[in-house]
Tab-separated table of C-alpha atoms in Angstrom:
chain	number	residue	atom	x	y	z
A	20	SER	CA	-0.198	0.437	-0.507
A	21	SER	CA	1.239	3.891	-0.662
A	22	CYS	CA	0.788	4.385	3.351
A	23	LYS	CA	3.315	2.451	4.833
A	24	ILE	CA	3.317	1.818	8.740
A	25	PRO	CA	5.730	1.491	10.635
A	26	TYR	CA	4.495	-1.163	13.479
A	27	GLY	CA	6.176	-3.338	16.139
A	28	SER	CA	4.623	-6.774	17.426
A	29	ASP	CA	2.249	-5.258	19.331
A	30	PHE	CA	0.228	-4.993	16.184
A	31	VAL	CA	1.042	-8.368	15.029
A	32	LEU	CA	-0.545	-8.792	18.611
A	33	ILE	CA	-4.000	-7.564	17.552
A	34	GLY	CA	-4.099	-8.874	14.536
A	35	TYR	CA	-4.107	-5.398	13.000
A	36	ASP	CA	-3.762	-5.099	9.051
A	37	ASP	CA	-2.347	-2.733	6.289
A	38	GLY	CA	-6.015	-2.893	4.759
A	39	ILE	CA	-7.167	-0.796	8.562
A	40	SER	CA	-5.034	2.100	6.824
A	41	LYS	CA	-7.122	2.214	3.958
A	42	CYS	CA	-10.396	1.159	5.511
A	43	ASP	CA	-13.480	3.352	6.458
A	44	LEU	CA	-14.574	2.029	9.706
A	45	SER	CA	-17.765	3.433	9.816
A	46	LYS	CA	-19.307	1.838	7.101
A	47	GLY	CA	-20.739	-1.743	8.456
A	48	HIS	CA	-22.966	-3.506	10.284
A	49	TRP	CA	-23.286	-5.124	13.520
A	50	ILE	CA	-22.776	-9.226	13.867
A	51	PRO	CA	-23.649	-11.052	15.892
A	52	ASP	CA	-20.751	-12.954	18.641
A	53	LEU	CA	-21.204	-14.504	20.451
A	54	ARG	CA	-17.933	-13.956	23.295
A	55	GLY	CA	-20.128	-10.677	24.798
A	56	SER	CA	-18.292	-7.729	26.491
A	57	LEU	CA	-14.220	-8.587	28.138
A	58	TYR	CA	-15.709	-7.491	31.097
A	59	THR	CA	-18.754	-7.868	33.347
A	60	ASN	CA	-20.531	-5.795	35.710
A	61	SER	CA	-19.214	-7.203	38.742
A	62	SER	CA	-15.552	-7.657	37.247
A	63	CYS	CA	-15.375	-3.831	36.894
A	64	THR	CA	-15.759	-2.332	39.906
A	65	THR	CA	-15.803	1.782	38.348
A	66	ILE	CA	-18.207	1.468	36.223
A	67	PRO	CA	-21.030	4.349	37.616
A	68	ASN	CA	-24.016	3.126	39.391
A	69	SER	CA	-26.252	5.459	36.334
A	70	LYS	CA	-24.556	3.046	33.773
A	71	ASN	CA	-24.764	-0.236	35.559
A	72	CYS	CA	-28.295	-1.676	34.059
A	73	PHE	CA	-28.010	-5.097	34.665
A	74	HIS	CA	-27.767	-3.980	39.018
A	75	HIS	CA	-30.981	-1.865	38.427
A	76	GLY	CA	-32.150	-4.993	36.664
A	77	ARG	CA	-31.934	-4.962	33.756
A	78	SER	CA	-33.028	-8.528	32.321
A	79	ASP	CA	-31.932	-9.081	28.423
A	80	ARG	CA	-28.661	-9.879	27.340
A	81	ASP	CA	-28.332	-9.886	23.587
A	82	PHE	CA	-27.469	-6.451	23.424
A	83	LEU	CA	-24.135	-7.415	24.028
A	84	ASN	CA	-23.760	-10.209	21.495
A	85	TRP	CA	-22.786	-7.812	18.473
A	86	ARG	CA	-19.663	-7.097	17.189
A	87	TRP	CA	-19.227	-4.209	14.434
A	88	LYS	CA	-18.068	-5.197	11.134
A	89	PRO	CA	-16.710	-2.487	8.609
A	90	ASP	CA	-17.474	-3.658	5.237
A	91	GLN	CA	-13.989	-2.872	4.185
A	92	CYS	CA	-12.219	-5.014	6.716
A	93	ASN	CA	-11.998	-6.332	9.942
A	94	LEU	CA	-11.951	-4.113	13.057
A	95	PRO	CA	-9.951	-6.085	15.965
A	96	ARG	CA	-11.489	-6.111	19.592
A	97	PHE	CA	-10.098	-3.239	21.742
A	98	ASP	CA	-6.848	-5.358	23.492
A	99	PRO	CA	-6.234	-4.157	26.373
A	100	LYS	CA	-2.871	-5.284	26.963
A	101	ALA	CA	-1.303	-3.699	23.208
A	102	PHE	CA	-3.308	-1.186	24.126
A	103	LEU	CA	-1.318	-0.153	27.632
A	104	ASP	CA	1.417	-0.283	26.015
A	105	PHE	CA	1.007	1.788	23.113
A	106	VAL	CA	0.307	4.889	26.138
A	107	LYS	CA	3.344	3.618	27.932
A	108	GLY	CA	4.352	6.960	29.537
A	109	LYS	CA	1.803	8.652	27.504
A	110	THR	CA	-0.852	10.740	29.049
A	111	LEU	CA	-4.361	10.973	27.512
A	112	GLY	CA	-7.850	12.672	27.869
A	113	PHE	CA	-11.240	12.674	27.949
A	114	VAL	CA	-12.546	16.211	26.839
A	115	GLY	CA	-16.288	16.980	26.354
A	116	ASP	CA	-19.565	15.934	28.328
A	117	SER	CA	-21.041	13.361	30.608
A	118	VAL	CA	-21.260	11.287	26.777
A	119	ALA	CA	-17.230	11.749	26.942
A	120	ARG	CA	-17.185	10.597	30.716
A	121	ASN	CA	-19.228	6.947	29.440
A	122	HIS	CA	-16.345	6.879	26.680
A	123	MET	CA	-13.449	6.815	29.311
A	124	GLU	CA	-15.440	4.543	31.925
A	125	SER	CA	-15.901	2.030	29.234
A	126	LEU	CA	-12.203	2.306	28.625
A	127	LEU	CA	-11.518	2.258	32.605
A	128	CYS	CA	-13.360	-1.315	32.559
A	129	LEU	CA	-11.038	-2.550	29.186
A	130	LEU	CA	-7.868	-1.718	31.054
A	131	SER	CA	-8.272	-2.734	34.079
A	132	LYS	CA	-8.634	-6.344	33.036
A	133	VAL	CA	-4.776	-5.840	32.615
A	134	GLU	CA	-3.858	-3.539	36.047
A	135	THR	CA	-6.084	-2.002	38.677
A	136	PRO	CA	-5.381	1.818	38.404
A	137	LYS	CA	-4.985	4.192	40.777
A	138	ASP	CA	-7.953	6.947	41.694
A	139	GLU	CA	-5.071	9.878	41.841
A	140	TYR	CA	-7.740	12.591	41.783
A	141	LYS	CA	-11.644	13.734	41.554
A	142	ASP	CA	-12.587	17.868	41.991
A	143	SER	CA	-15.651	18.353	44.500
A	144	GLU	CA	-18.064	18.271	41.925
A	145	ASP	CA	-16.239	14.929	40.487
A	146	ARG	CA	-16.265	16.292	37.049
A	147	LYS	CA	-12.442	16.216	36.621
A	148	ARG	CA	-10.644	12.755	37.014
A	149	ILE	CA	-7.408	11.452	36.674
A	150	TRP	CA	-6.297	7.326	37.012
A	151	TYR	CA	-3.109	6.169	36.838
A	152	PHE	CA	-1.535	2.774	35.734
A	153	PRO	CA	1.893	2.481	37.762
A	154	LYS	CA	2.967	-0.705	35.404
A	155	HIS	CA	3.333	1.179	31.939
A	156	ASP	CA	3.396	4.863	33.497
A	157	PHE	CA	-0.087	5.349	31.744
A	158	THR	CA	-1.966	8.315	33.265
A	159	LEU	CA	-6.245	8.795	31.697
A	160	MET	CA	-7.929	12.044	32.197
A	161	ILE	CA	-11.218	12.864	31.751
A	162	LEU	CA	-11.633	16.742	31.459
A	163	TRP	CA	-15.558	18.192	31.771
A	164	SER	CA	-16.389	20.584	28.635
A	165	ARG	CA	-20.140	21.419	28.001
A	166	TYR	CA	-19.347	23.193	24.833
A	167	LEU	CA	-15.782	23.255	24.635
A	168	VAL	CA	-15.416	27.175	24.903
A	169	SER	CA	-16.936	29.524	27.111
A	170	ALA	CA	-19.619	29.569	28.370
A	171	GLU	CA	-22.102	30.193	31.700
A	172	GLU	CA	-25.353	29.629	32.174
A	173	ARG	CA	-27.899	33.272	32.080
A	174	MET	CA	-29.666	34.394	35.486
A	175	VAL	CA	-33.054	35.452	35.117
A	176	ASN	CA	-34.077	37.168	38.521
A	177	GLY	CA	-31.192	35.536	40.583
A	178	SER	CA	-32.033	32.419	39.392
A	179	LEU	CA	-30.313	29.951	36.908
A	180	SER	CA	-32.780	29.117	33.869
A	181	GLY	CA	-31.479	26.865	31.561
A	182	ASN	CA	-30.105	29.313	28.706
A	183	PHE	CA	-26.451	29.420	28.195
A	184	ASN	CA	-23.913	32.041	27.020
A	185	LEU	CA	-21.603	30.530	24.860
A	186	HIS	CA	-17.825	32.591	23.671
A	187	LEU	CA	-16.807	31.470	20.833
A	188	HIS	CA	-13.772	33.854	21.260
A	189	LYS	CA	-13.108	31.717	24.559
A	190	ILE	CA	-11.702	28.238	24.958
A	191	ASP	CA	-12.942	26.877	28.003
A	192	GLU	CA	-10.557	26.881	30.502
A	193	GLU	CA	-12.162	23.858	32.765
A	194	TRP	CA	-10.199	21.922	29.737
A	195	SER	CA	-7.630	23.422	27.902
A	196	LYS	CA	-5.656	24.804	31.008
A	197	ASP	CA	-4.294	20.712	31.734
A	198	LEU	CA	-4.311	20.850	27.595
A	199	PRO	CA	-0.593	20.874	28.146
A	200	LEU	CA	-0.285	17.973	30.120
A	201	LEU	CA	-1.696	15.575	27.013
A	202	ASP	CA	-0.373	13.363	24.624
A	203	TYR	CA	-4.095	12.552	23.163
A	204	VAL	CA	-7.247	13.960	23.463
A	205	ILE	CA	-10.179	12.538	22.179
A	206	ILE	CA	-12.713	15.268	22.173
A	207	SER	CA	-16.468	15.619	21.929
A	208	ALA	CA	-19.665	17.758	22.310
A	209	ALA	CA	-23.164	17.922	21.057
A	210	HIS	CA	-26.164	17.230	23.496
A	211	TRP	CA	-25.983	20.853	25.652
A	212	PHE	CA	-26.011	22.218	22.181
A	213	PHE	CA	-29.717	21.406	22.020
A	214	ARG	CA	-30.812	24.802	24.506
A	215	PRO	CA	-31.544	28.157	24.430
A	216	ILE	CA	-28.355	29.464	23.541
A	217	PHE	CA	-26.302	33.097	22.797
A	218	VAL	CA	-23.681	33.316	20.366
A	219	HIS	CA	-21.484	35.254	21.648
A	220	ASN	CA	-17.830	36.653	19.724
A	221	SER	CA	-14.969	39.586	21.095
A	222	THR	CA	-17.632	42.032	19.469
A	223	GLY	CA	-20.728	40.564	21.696
A	224	ILE	CA	-24.095	38.682	20.808
A	225	VAL	CA	-23.930	37.598	17.031
A	226	GLY	CA	-26.760	34.305	17.219
A	227	CYS	CA	-28.557	31.930	19.317
A	228	VAL	CA	-29.760	28.487	19.308
A	229	TYR	CA	-33.599	28.293	20.303
A	230	CYS	CA	-33.973	31.510	21.244
A	231	ASN	CA	-36.862	33.506	19.504
A	232	THR	CA	-35.565	36.994	20.209
A	233	PRO	CA	-36.186	39.410	18.170
A	234	ASN	CA	-33.229	41.451	15.494
A	235	VAL	CA	-30.976	37.807	17.032
A	236	LYS	CA	-30.235	35.138	13.908
A	237	ASP	CA	-30.874	31.997	15.070
A	238	TYR	CA	-27.927	30.484	14.343
A	239	GLY	CA	-29.056	26.705	14.511
A	240	VAL	CA	-27.481	23.722	16.837
A	241	GLY	CA	-25.539	22.391	13.747
A	242	PHE	CA	-23.807	25.998	12.877
A	243	THR	CA	-22.963	26.230	16.340
A	244	LEU	CA	-21.445	23.462	17.312
A	245	LYS	CA	-19.150	23.759	14.150
A	246	LEU	CA	-18.174	26.994	15.466
A	247	ALA	CA	-17.835	25.671	18.920
A	248	PHE	CA	-15.064	22.513	17.343
A	249	ARG	CA	-13.610	25.162	15.137
A	250	SER	CA	-12.394	27.637	18.022
A	251	ALA	CA	-11.085	24.399	20.449
A	252	LEU	CA	-9.181	22.411	17.993
A	253	ASN	CA	-8.050	25.756	16.187
A	254	HIS	CA	-7.365	26.364	19.725
A	255	ILE	CA	-4.767	22.579	19.429
A	256	ASN	CA	-3.043	23.899	16.487
A	257	ASN	CA	-2.092	27.183	18.092
A	258	CYS	CA	-1.204	26.092	21.563
A	259	LYS	CA	2.950	26.235	21.679
A	260	THR	CA	3.297	24.650	25.550
A	261	CYS	CA	1.164	21.727	24.414
A	262	LYS	CA	2.959	18.280	23.481
A	263	VAL	CA	-0.339	17.099	21.455
A	264	ARG	CA	0.790	14.244	18.451
A	265	VAL	CA	-3.227	12.963	17.620
A	266	THR	CA	-6.612	14.508	18.267
A	267	LEU	CA	-9.540	12.697	17.911
A	268	VAL	CA	-13.024	13.733	17.679
A	269	ARG	CA	-15.595	11.702	18.377
A	270	THR	CA	-18.402	11.990	16.134
A	271	PHE	CA	-21.771	12.459	17.345
A	272	SER	CA	-23.544	10.109	19.393
A	273	PRO	CA	-27.165	9.171	18.753
A	274	ALA	CA	-30.187	9.298	22.106
A	275	HIS	CA	-33.139	7.113	21.002
A	276	PHE	CA	-36.087	8.536	22.919
A	277	GLU	CA	-38.961	7.034	20.649
A	278	ASP	CA	-42.818	8.290	21.542
A	279	GLY	CA	-41.549	11.197	23.121
A	280	ALA	CA	-38.856	13.500	24.152
A	281	TRP	CA	-36.757	12.817	27.428
A	282	ASN	CA	-39.057	14.934	29.503
A	283	THR	CA	-42.284	13.789	27.945
A	284	GLY	CA	-42.281	9.822	28.317
A	285	GLY	CA	-39.692	9.186	25.639
A	286	ARG	CA	-38.252	5.718	26.134
A	287	CYS	CA	-35.882	3.520	24.347
A	288	ASN	CA	-36.978	-0.407	25.066
A	289	ARG	CA	-35.928	-2.603	22.063
A	290	THR	CA	-33.548	-5.023	23.081
A	291	SER	CA	-31.875	-5.668	19.583
A	292	PRO	CA	-29.589	-3.336	16.814
A	293	LEU	CA	-31.497	-1.627	13.682
A	294	GLY	CA	-29.953	-2.529	10.125
A	295	GLU	CA	-28.888	-0.254	7.972
A	296	SER	CA	-32.040	-0.428	5.678
A	297	GLU	CA	-33.607	1.236	9.287
A	298	ILE	CA	-32.040	3.951	10.010
A	299	ASN	CA	-32.372	7.452	8.891
A	300	LEU	CA	-29.283	9.805	7.030
A	301	GLY	CA	-31.454	12.792	6.779
A	302	THR	CA	-31.311	13.731	10.224
A	303	THR	CA	-29.952	16.401	13.057
A	304	GLU	CA	-27.646	13.672	14.190
A	305	TRP	CA	-25.796	13.120	10.689
A	306	GLU	CA	-25.713	17.097	10.033
A	307	LEU	CA	-23.665	17.187	13.103
A	308	ARG	CA	-21.239	14.612	12.371
A	309	SER	CA	-20.831	15.616	9.151
A	310	MET	CA	-19.967	19.119	9.899
A	311	GLN	CA	-17.557	17.700	13.074
A	312	MET	CA	-16.079	15.755	9.725
A	313	GLU	CA	-15.568	19.366	7.979
A	314	GLU	CA	-14.178	20.761	11.112
A	315	ILE	CA	-11.560	17.580	11.556
A	316	GLU	CA	-10.821	18.209	7.903
A	317	LYS	CA	-9.924	21.661	8.358
A	318	ALA	CA	-7.795	21.437	11.144
A	319	ASN	CA	-5.564	18.491	9.731
A	320	ILE	CA	-4.214	20.950	7.166
A	321	LYS	CA	-3.441	23.414	9.703
A	322	GLY	CA	-1.612	20.573	12.254
A	323	ALA	CA	-0.300	19.281	8.905
A	324	LYS	CA	2.464	22.283	9.810
A	325	VAL	CA	2.648	22.360	12.879
A	326	GLY	CA	3.247	17.954	13.350
A	327	ARG	CA	-0.570	17.773	15.041
A	328	ARG	CA	-2.993	15.119	13.718
A	329	PHE	CA	-6.871	15.153	14.119
A	330	GLY	CA	-8.710	11.888	12.549
A	331	ALA	CA	-12.509	10.761	13.584
A	332	LEU	CA	-13.674	8.282	15.417
A	333	ASP	CA	-17.086	8.219	13.469
A	334	ILE	CA	-19.163	6.399	15.233
A	335	THR	CA	-22.509	8.204	14.895
A	336	ARG	CA	-23.437	5.558	11.701
A	337	ALA	CA	-22.865	2.241	14.124
A	338	MET	CA	-24.412	4.509	16.810
A	339	LEU	CA	-27.584	5.180	14.864
A	340	MET	CA	-28.234	1.439	14.638
A	341	ARG	CA	-28.058	0.686	18.672
A	342	PRO	CA	-31.392	2.175	20.468
A	343	ASP	CA	-30.898	-1.062	22.408
A	344	GLY	CA	-27.569	-0.011	24.118
A	345	HIS	CA	-28.952	2.683	26.649
A	346	PRO	CA	-29.983	2.256	30.506
A	347	ASN	CA	-33.534	3.595	29.732
A	348	GLU	CA	-35.386	3.160	33.120
A	349	PHE	CA	-32.455	1.208	33.961
A	350	TRP	CA	-30.209	3.566	35.747
A	351	GLY	CA	-31.401	4.047	39.071
A	352	ASN	CA	-32.163	7.833	39.238
A	353	LYS	CA	-33.297	8.786	42.753
A	354	TRP	CA	-33.087	12.978	41.624
A	355	MET	CA	-36.020	11.939	38.319
A	356	LYS	CA	-37.745	9.274	38.594
A	357	GLY	CA	-39.980	8.541	35.761
A	358	TYR	CA	-37.584	9.752	33.250
A	359	ASN	CA	-35.548	7.478	31.328
A	360	ASP	CA	-32.169	7.701	30.055
A	361	CYS	CA	-31.284	7.718	26.763
A	362	VAL	CA	-28.794	9.884	26.122
A	363	HIS	CA	-26.155	7.122	28.021
A	364	TRP	CA	-25.207	4.177	27.464
A	365	CYS	CA	-24.733	0.680	29.434
A	366	LEU	CA	-21.532	-0.705	30.551
A	367	PRO	CA	-20.856	-3.151	29.875
A	368	GLY	CA	-22.629	-1.937	26.039
A	369	PRO	CA	-22.095	-0.927	22.433
A	370	VAL	CA	-20.187	2.051	23.840
A	371	ASP	CA	-17.267	-0.492	24.385
A	372	VAL	CA	-17.043	-1.006	20.415
A	373	TRP	CA	-15.940	2.536	20.609
A	374	ASN	CA	-12.591	1.649	21.764
A	375	ASP	CA	-11.955	-0.342	18.766
A	376	PHE	CA	-12.419	2.684	17.143
A	377	MET	CA	-10.066	4.495	19.071
A	378	MET	CA	-7.355	1.686	19.248
A	379	ALA	CA	-7.434	1.587	15.223
A	380	VAL	CA	-7.437	5.275	14.936
A	381	LEU	CA	-5.261	6.354	17.309
A	382	ARG	CA	-2.149	3.857	15.865
A	383	ARG	CA	-3.431	5.181	11.964
A	384	GLU	CA	-3.220	9.080	13.069
A	385	ALA	CA	0.070	8.392	15.398
A	386	SER	CA	2.383	6.533	12.555
A	387	PHE	CA	1.984	10.128	10.763
A	388	VAL	CA	3.859	11.904	13.728
A	389	SER	CA	6.423	10.577	14.557
């Protein structure tokens, strides 16, 4: 192939083949895989209560017995040993909201099959977490950010309104202050953009989302998300004190509410995947994913000049087919009785495939920046 990848024995160890370097991992289908998950909800001690669906009474297990099969190649199962060898001495950070956290928690469960991590740090709100794997000198972080850029909730008559001011010209310090520590970044954002937002640049308010305010242009969710990603990826490219080699953007993770929205009785009680013909690619989810892909391309053009790579964890299509993977009612939430969770993913569950994608794409992109 034209793209020769330098690889050592650990590539062979996971059955890495050159087919993956040219394969579109995002196009494929789910095939039965009776091996199920690498971990269980009792073998992994770090699963948060709200993602522990079996603990809260989910009884069907078939949703664990599927594997993602790209059309043009095989996607190897995540190999925790090979992954820890690959990231030895490095720091990997997830940047994003609670769905980014969900991804990090899946990775933590997979890696704990090989080494038990030390819980190094947790802030007062349990938003920022740091785990350390001493045998591999590997640090794993989650840096919480709703919008990637600076934002604050608007006060109305002294109380929080659920509406946000978004500052596209300022990066959210909650993650950017730790960026210099990271070798690899997995960045994502989306679900917070579906609420009333006033969009600012350095001159003031330039638009909004869902605000219905006279003389303020409604940008729409997609355009606002696109600009926030552009700011974040530009910040990574322009960071002089950063050692980040590879940044992966995880594309939009779809929610699967049926028979209503999250607050109007929506639920997700399916127990098996959808086929390719049953999903709709004309949706907002697909539009958001396409906008993210455009920003990755732009960031890569700039990144090439400074030795940085940007890649896509392009999981949108695969996850559109997995309405069976959410906690639904099995999330044990005592504050929001009667609401179903069709945004996050059960652990173990289909979300674990994000790490199959991550391992393949991280290796591929890292090979371009020696």
